[in-house]
Tab-separated table of N, CA and C in Angstrom:
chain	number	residue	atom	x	y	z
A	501	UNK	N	0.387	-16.190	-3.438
A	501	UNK	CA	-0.299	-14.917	-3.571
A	501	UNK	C	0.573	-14.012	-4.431
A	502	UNK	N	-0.196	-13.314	-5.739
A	502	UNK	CA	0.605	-12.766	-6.432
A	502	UNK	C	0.743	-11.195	-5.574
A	503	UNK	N	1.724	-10.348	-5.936
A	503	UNK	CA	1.568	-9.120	-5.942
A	503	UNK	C	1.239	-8.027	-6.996
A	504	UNK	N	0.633	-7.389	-7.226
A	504	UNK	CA	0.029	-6.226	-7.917
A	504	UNK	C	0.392	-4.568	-7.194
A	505	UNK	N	1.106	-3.928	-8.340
A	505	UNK	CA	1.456	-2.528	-7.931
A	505	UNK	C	0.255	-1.779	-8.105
A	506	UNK	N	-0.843	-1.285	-6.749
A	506	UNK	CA	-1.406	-0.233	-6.613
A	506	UNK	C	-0.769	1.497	-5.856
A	507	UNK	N	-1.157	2.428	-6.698
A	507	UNK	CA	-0.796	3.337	-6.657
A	507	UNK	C	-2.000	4.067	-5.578
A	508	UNK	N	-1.640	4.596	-4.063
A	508	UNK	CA	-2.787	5.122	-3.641
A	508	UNK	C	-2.518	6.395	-3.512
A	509	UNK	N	-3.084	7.750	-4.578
A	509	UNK	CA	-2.588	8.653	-4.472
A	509	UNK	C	-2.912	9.843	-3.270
A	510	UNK	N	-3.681	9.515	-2.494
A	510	UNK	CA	-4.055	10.002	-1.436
A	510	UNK	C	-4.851	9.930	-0.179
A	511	UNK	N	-4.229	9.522	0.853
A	511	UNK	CA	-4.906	8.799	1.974
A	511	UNK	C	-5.181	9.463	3.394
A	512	UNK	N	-5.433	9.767	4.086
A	512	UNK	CA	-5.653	10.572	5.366
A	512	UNK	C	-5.461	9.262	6.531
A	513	UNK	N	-4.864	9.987	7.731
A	513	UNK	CA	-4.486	9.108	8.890
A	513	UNK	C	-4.382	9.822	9.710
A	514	UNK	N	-4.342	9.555	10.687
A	514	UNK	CA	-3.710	10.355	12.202
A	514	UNK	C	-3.069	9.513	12.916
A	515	UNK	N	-1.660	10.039	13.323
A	515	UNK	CA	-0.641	9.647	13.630
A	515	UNK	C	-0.579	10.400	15.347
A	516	UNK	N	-0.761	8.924	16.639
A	516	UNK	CA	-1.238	9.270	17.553
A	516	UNK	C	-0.352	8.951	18.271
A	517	UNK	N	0.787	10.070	19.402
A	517	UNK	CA	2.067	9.813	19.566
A	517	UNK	C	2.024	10.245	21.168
A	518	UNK	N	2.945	9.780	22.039
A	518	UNK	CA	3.261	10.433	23.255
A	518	UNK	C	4.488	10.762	23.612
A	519	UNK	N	4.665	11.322	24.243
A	519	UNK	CA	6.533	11.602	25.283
A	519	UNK	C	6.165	12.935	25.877
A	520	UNK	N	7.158	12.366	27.075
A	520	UNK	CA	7.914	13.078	27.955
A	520	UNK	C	8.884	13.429	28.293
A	521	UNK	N	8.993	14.758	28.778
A	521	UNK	CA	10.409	15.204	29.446
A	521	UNK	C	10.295	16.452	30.881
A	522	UNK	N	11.200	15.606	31.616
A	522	UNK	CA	10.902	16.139	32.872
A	522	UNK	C	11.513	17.940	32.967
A	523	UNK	N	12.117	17.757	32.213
A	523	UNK	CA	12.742	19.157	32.010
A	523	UNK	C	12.221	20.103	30.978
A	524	UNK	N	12.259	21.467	31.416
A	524	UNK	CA	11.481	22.378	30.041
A	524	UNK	C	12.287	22.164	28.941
A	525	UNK	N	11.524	23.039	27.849
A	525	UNK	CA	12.353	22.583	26.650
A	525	UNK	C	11.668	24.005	25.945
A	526	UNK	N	12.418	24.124	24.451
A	526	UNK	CA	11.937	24.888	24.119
A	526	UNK	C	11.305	24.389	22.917
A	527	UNK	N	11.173	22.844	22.176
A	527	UNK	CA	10.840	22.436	21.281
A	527	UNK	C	11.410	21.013	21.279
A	528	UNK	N	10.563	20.095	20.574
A	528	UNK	CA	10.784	18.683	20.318
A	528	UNK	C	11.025	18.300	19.059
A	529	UNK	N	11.610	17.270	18.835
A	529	UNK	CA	11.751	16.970	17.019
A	529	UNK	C	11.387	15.503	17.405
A	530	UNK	N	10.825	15.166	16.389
A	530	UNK	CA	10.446	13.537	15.952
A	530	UNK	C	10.666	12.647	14.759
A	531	UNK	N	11.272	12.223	14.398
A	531	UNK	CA	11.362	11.261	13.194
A	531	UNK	C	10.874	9.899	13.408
A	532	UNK	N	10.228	9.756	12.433
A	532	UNK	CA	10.154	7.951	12.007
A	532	UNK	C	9.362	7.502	10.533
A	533	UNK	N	9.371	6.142	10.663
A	533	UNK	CA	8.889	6.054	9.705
A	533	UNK	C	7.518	5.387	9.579
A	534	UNK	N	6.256	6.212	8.591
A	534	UNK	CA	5.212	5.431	9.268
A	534	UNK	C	4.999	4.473	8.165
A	535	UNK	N	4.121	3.400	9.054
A	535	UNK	CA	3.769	2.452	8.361
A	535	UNK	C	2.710	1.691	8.692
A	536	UNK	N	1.760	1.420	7.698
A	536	UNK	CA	0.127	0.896	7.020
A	536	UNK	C	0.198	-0.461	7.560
A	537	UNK	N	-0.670	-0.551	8.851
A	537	UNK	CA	-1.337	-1.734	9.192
A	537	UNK	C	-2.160	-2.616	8.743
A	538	UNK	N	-2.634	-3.277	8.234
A	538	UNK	CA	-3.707	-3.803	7.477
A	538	UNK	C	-4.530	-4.968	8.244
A	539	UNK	N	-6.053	-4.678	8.406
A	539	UNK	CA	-6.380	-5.917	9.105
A	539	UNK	C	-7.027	-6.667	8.097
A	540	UNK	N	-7.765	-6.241	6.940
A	540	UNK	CA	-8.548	-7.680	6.237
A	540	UNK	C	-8.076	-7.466	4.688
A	541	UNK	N	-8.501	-8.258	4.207
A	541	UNK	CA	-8.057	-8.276	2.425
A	541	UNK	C	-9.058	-7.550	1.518
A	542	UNK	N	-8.295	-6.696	1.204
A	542	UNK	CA	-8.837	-5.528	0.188
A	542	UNK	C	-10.092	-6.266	-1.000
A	543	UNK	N	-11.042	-5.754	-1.251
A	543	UNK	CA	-12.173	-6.424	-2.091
A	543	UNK	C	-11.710	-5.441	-3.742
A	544	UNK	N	-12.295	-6.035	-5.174
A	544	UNK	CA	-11.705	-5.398	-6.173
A	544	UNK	C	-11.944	-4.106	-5.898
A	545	UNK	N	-13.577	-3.470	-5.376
A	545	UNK	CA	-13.865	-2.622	-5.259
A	545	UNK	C	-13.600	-1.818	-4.656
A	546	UNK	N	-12.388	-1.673	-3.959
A	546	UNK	CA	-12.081	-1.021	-2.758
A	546	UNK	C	-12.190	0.365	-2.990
A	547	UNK	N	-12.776	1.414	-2.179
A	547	UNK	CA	-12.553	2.853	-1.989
A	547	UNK	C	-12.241	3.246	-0.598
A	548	UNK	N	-11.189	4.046	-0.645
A	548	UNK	CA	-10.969	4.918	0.421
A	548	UNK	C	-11.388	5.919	1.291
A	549	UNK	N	-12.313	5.649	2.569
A	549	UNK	CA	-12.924	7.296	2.664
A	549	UNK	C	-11.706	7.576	4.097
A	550	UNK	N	-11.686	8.476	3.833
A	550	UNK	CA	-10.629	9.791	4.968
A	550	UNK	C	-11.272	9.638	6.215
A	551	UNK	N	-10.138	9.388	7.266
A	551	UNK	CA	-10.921	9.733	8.610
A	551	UNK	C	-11.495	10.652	8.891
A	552	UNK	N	-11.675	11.768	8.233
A	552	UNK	CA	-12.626	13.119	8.724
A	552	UNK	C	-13.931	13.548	7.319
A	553	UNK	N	-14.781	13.924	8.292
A	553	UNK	CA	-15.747	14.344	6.846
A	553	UNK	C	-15.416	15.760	7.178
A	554	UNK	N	-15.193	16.427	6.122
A	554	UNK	CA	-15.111	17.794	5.736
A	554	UNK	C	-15.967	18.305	5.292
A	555	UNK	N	-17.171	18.215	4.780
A	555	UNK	CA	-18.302	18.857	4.952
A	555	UNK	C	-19.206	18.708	6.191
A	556	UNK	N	-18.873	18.170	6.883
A	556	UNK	CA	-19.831	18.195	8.248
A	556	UNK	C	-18.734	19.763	9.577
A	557	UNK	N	-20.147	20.529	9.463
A	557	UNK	CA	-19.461	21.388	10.517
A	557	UNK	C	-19.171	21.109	12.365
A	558	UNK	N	-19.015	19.859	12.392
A	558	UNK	CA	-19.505	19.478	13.293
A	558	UNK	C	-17.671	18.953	14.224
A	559	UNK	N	-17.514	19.566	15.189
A	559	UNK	CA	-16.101	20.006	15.525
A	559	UNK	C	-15.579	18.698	15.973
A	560	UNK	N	-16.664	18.166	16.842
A	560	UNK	CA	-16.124	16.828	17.333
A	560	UNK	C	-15.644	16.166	16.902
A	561	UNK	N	-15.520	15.670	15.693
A	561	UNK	CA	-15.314	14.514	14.980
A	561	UNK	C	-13.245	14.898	15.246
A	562	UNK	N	-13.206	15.731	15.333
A	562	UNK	CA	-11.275	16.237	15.604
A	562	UNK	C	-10.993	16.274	17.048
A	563	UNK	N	-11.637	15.205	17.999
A	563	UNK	CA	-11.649	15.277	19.470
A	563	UNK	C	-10.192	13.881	19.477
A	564	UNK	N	-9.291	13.998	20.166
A	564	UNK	CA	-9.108	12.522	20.351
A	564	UNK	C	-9.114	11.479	20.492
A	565	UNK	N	-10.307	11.351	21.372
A	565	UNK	CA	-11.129	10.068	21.276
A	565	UNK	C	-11.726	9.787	20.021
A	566	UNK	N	-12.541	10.857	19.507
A	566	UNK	CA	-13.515	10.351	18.131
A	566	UNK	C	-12.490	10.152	17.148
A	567	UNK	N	-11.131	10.118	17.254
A	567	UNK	CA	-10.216	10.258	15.896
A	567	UNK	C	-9.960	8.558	15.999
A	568	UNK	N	-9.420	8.440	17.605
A	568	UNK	CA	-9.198	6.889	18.182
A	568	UNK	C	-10.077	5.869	17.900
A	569	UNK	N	-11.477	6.464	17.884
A	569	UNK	CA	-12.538	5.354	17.815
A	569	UNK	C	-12.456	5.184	15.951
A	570	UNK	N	-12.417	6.173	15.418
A	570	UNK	CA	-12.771	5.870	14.239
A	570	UNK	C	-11.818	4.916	13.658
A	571	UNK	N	-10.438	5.679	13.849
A	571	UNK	CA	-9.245	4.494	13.630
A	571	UNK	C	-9.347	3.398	13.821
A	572	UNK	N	-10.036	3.066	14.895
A	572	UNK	CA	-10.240	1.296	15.112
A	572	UNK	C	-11.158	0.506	14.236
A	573	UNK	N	-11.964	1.605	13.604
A	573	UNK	CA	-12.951	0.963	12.914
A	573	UNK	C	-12.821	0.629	11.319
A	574	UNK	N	-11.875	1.664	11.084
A	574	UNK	CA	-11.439	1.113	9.537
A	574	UNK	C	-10.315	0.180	9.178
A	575	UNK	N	-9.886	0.035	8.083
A	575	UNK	CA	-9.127	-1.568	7.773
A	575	UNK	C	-8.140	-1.333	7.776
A	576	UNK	N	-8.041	0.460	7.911
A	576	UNK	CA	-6.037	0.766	8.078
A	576	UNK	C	-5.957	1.407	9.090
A	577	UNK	N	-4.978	1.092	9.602
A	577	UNK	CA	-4.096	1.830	10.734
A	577	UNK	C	-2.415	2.083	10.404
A	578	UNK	N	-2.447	3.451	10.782
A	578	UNK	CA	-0.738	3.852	11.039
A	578	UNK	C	-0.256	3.300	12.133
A	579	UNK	N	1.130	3.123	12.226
A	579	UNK	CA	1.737	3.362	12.972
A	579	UNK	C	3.325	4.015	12.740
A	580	UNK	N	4.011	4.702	13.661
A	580	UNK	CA	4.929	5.522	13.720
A	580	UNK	C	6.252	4.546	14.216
A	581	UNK	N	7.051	3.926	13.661
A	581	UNK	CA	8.136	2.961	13.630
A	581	UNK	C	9.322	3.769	13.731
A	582	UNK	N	10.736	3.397	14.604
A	582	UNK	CA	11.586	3.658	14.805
A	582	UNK	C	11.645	5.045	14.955
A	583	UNK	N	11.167	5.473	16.213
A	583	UNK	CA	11.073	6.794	16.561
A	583	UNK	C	12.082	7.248	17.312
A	584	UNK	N	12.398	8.268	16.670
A	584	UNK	CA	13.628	9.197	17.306
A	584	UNK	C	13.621	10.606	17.573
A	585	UNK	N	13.396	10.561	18.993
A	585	UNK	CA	12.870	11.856	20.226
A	585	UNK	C	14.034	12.639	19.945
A	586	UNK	N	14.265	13.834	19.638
A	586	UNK	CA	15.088	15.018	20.417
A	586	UNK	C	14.672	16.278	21.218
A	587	UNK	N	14.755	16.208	22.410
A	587	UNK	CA	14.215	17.457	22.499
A	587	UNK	C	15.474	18.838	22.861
A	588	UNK	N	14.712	19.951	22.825
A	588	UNK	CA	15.684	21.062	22.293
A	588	UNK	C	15.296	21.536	23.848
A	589	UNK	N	16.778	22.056	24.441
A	589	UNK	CA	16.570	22.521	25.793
A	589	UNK	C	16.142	24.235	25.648
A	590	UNK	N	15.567	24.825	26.370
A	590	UNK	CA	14.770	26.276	26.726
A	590	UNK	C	16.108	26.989	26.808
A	591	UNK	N	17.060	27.198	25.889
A	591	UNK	CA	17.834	28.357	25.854
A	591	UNK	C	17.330	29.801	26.427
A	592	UNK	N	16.412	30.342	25.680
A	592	UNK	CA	15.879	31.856	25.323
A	592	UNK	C	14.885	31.590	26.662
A	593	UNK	N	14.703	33.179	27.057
A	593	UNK	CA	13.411	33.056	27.772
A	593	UNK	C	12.119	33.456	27.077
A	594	UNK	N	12.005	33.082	25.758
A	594	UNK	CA	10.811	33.195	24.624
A	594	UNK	C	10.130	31.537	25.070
A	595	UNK	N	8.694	31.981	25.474
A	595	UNK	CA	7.581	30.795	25.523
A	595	UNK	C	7.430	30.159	24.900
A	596	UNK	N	7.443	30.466	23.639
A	596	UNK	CA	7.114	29.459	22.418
A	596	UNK	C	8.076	28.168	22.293
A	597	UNK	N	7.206	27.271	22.218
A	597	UNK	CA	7.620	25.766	21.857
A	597	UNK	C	7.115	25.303	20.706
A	598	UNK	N	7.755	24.227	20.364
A	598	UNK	CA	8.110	24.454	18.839
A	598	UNK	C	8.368	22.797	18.502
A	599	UNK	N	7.561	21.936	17.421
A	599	UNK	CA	7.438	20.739	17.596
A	599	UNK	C	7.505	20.377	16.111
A	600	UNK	N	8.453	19.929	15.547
A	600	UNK	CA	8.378	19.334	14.000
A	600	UNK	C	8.711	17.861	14.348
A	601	UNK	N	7.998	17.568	13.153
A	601	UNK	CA	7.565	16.216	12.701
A	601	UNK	C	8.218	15.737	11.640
A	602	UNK	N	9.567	14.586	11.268
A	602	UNK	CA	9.706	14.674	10.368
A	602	UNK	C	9.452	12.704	10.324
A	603	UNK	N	8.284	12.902	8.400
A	603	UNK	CA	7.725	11.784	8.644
A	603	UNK	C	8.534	10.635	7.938
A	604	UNK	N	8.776	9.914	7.194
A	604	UNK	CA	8.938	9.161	5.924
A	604	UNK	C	8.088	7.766	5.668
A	605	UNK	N	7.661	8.105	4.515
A	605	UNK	CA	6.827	6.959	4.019
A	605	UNK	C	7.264	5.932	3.744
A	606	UNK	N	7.686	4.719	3.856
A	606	UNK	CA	8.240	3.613	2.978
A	606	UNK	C	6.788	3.175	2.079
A	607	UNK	N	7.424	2.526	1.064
A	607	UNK	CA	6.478	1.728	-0.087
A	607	UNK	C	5.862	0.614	0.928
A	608	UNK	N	4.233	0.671	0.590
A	608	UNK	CA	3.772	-0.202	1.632
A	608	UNK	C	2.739	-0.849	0.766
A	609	UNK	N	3.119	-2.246	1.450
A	609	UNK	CA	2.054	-3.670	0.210
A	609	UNK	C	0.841	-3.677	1.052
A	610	UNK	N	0.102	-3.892	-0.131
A	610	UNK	CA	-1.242	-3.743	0.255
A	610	UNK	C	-1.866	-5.686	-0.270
A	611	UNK	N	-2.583	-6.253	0.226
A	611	UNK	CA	-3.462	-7.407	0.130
A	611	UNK	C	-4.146	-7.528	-0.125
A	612	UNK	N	-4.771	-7.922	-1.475
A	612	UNK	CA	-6.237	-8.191	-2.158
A	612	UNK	C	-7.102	-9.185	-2.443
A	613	UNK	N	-8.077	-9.128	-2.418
A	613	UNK	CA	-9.180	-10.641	-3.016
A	613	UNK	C	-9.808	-10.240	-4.197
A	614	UNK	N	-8.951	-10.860	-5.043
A	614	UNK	CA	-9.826	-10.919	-6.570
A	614	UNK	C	-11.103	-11.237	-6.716
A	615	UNK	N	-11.721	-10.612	-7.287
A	615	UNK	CA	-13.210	-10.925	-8.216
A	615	UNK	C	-13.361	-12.079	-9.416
A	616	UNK	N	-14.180	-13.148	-9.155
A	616	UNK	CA	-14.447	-13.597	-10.576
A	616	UNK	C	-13.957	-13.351	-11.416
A	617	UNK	N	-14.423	-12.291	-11.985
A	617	UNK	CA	-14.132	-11.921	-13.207
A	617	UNK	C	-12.821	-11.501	-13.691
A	618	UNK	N	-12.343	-10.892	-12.291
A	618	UNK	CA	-10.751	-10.497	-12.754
A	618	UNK	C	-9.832	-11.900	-12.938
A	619	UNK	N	-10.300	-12.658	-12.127
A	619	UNK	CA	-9.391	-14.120	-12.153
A	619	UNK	C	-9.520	-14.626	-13.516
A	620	UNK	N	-11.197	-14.616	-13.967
A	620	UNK	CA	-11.169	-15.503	-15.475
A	620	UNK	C	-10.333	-14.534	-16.484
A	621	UNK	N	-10.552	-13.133	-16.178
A	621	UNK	CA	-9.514	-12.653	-17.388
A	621	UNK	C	-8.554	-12.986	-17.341
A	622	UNK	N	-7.656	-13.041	-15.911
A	622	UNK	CA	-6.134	-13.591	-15.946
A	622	UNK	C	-5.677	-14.692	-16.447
A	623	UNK	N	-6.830	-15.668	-16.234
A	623	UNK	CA	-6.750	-17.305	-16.570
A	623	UNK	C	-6.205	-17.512	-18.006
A	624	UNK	N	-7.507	-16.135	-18.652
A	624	UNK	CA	-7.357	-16.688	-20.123
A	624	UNK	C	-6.151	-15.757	-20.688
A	625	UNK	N	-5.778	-14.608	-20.152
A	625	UNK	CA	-4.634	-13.907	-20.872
A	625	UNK	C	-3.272	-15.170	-20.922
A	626	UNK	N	-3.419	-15.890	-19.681
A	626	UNK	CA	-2.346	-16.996	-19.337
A	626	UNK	C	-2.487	-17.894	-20.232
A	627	UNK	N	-3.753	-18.132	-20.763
A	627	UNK	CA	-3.446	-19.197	-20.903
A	627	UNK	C	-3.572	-18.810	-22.780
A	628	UNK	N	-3.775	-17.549	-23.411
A	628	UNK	CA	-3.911	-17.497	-24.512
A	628	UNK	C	-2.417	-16.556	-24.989
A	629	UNK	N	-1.279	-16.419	-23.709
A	629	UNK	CA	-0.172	-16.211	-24.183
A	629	UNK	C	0.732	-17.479	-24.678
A	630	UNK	N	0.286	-18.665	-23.585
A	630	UNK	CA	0.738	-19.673	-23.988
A	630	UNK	C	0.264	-20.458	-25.279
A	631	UNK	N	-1.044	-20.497	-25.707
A	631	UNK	CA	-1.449	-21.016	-26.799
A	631	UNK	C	-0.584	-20.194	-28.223
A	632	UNK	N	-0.366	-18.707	-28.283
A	632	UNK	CA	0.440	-18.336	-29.432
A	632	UNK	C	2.081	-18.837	-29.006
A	633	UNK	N	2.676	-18.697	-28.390
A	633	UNK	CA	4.128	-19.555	-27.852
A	633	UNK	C	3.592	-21.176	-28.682
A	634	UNK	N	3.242	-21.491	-27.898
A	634	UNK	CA	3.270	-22.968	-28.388
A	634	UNK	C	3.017	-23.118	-29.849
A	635	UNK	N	1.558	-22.711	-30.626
A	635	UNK	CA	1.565	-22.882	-31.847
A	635	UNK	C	2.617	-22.214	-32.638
A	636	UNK	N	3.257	-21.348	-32.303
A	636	UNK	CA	4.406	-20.742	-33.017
A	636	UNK	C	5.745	-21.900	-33.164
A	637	UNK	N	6.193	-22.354	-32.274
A	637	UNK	CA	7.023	-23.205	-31.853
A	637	UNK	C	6.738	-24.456	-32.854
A	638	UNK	N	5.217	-25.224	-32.430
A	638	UNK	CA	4.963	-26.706	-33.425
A	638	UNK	C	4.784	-26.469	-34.992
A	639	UNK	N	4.479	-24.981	-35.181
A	639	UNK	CA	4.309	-24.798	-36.594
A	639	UNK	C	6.088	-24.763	-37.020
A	640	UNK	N	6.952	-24.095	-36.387
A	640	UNK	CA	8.044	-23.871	-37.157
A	640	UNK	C	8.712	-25.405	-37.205
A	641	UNK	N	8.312	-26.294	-36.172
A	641	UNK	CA	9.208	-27.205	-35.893
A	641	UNK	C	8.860	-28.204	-36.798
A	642	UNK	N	6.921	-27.843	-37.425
A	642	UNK	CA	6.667	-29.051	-37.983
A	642	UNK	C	7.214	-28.751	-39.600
A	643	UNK	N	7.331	-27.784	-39.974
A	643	UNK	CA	7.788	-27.020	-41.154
A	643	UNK	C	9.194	-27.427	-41.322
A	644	UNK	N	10.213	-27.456	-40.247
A	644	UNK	CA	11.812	-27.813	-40.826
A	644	UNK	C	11.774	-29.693	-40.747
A	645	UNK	N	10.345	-30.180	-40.172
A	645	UNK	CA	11.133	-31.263	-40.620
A	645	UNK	C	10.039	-31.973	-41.533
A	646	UNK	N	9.289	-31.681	-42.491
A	646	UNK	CA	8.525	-31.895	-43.385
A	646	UNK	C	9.470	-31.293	-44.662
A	647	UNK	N	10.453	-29.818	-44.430
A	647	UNK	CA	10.729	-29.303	-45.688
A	647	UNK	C	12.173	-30.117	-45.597
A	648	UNK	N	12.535	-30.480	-44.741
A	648	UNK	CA	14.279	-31.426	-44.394
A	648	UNK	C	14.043	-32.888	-44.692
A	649	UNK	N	12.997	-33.518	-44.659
A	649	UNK	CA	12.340	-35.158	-45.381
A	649	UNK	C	13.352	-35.930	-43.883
A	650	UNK	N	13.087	-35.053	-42.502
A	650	UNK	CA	13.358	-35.816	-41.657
A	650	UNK	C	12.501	-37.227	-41.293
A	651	UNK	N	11.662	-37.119	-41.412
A	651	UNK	CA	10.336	-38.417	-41.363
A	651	UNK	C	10.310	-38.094	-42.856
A	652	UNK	N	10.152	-40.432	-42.678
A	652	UNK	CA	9.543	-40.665	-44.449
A	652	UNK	C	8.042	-41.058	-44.221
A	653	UNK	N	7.626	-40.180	-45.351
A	653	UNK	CA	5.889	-40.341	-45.510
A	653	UNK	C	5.584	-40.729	-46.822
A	654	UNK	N	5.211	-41.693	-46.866
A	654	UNK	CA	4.507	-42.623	-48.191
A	654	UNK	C	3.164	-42.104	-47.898
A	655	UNK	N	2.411	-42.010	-48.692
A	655	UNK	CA	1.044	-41.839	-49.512
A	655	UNK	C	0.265	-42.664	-50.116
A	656	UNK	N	-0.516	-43.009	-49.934
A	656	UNK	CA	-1.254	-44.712	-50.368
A	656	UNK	C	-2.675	-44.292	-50.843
């Protein structure tokens, strides 16, 4: 299976996380790194639609469950890898809690099924790089030894 660099310049996900701490706090920090599940092989045609429609005024669709269900239904899933909890103890007697997210993307391979047509173009770019290589090669080779009288050729 070859690989091919696709560029996906913009994708939507929801990144669905838990923890606890038995003690108050006044804020949590999170790091990790996420990373693109893939369940089937990408078709040439592939398009991306976003887990949320944004023209629909319709609130539910940002419920947890409806975010969960939808996630299951498309061909990608996140997940949040090597996660690292800190939480910040309730110094101040200020309520506010306070929760950053810090994410990082790694470069993530994606899996495709060629089309017909893309395969026969590849076939023939392959195989019409090799046809100029080669005739380049038998022409020069047949040229130094026709103009060098390496082979004798009589004429009858």
């Amino acid at each position: 299976m070859r690989s091919v660099r696709i560029t996906v310049k913009q994708m939507e996900t929801s990144v669905v996380g838990e923890t606890e701490q038995l003690r108050s706090g006044s804020g949590v920090r999170i790091a990790g790194a996420l990373n693109m599940v893939q369940k089937e092989l990408l078709h040439e045609d592939f398009k991306e639609s976003g887990p949320f429609n944004c023209s629909s005024t319709d609130v539910t669709q940002f419920e947890p469950p409806n975010l969960l269900d939808h996630d299951l239904e498309r061909n990608f899933s996140t997940d949040l890898q090597s996660q690292k909890i800190i939480w910040q103890p309730a110094i101040t007697s200020d309520k506010k809690f306070t929760v950053t997210v810090d994410i990082h993307i790694p470069p993530q391979l994606l899996y495709y099924k060629t089309g017909i047509f893309q395969l026969l173009k590849w076939a023939w770019i392959q195989y019409l790089s090799l046809l100029i290589v080669v005739h380049y090669c038998l022409r020069n080779f047949s040229a130094f030894v026709f103009e060098n009288r390496l082979i004798s050729v009589t004429v009858s």
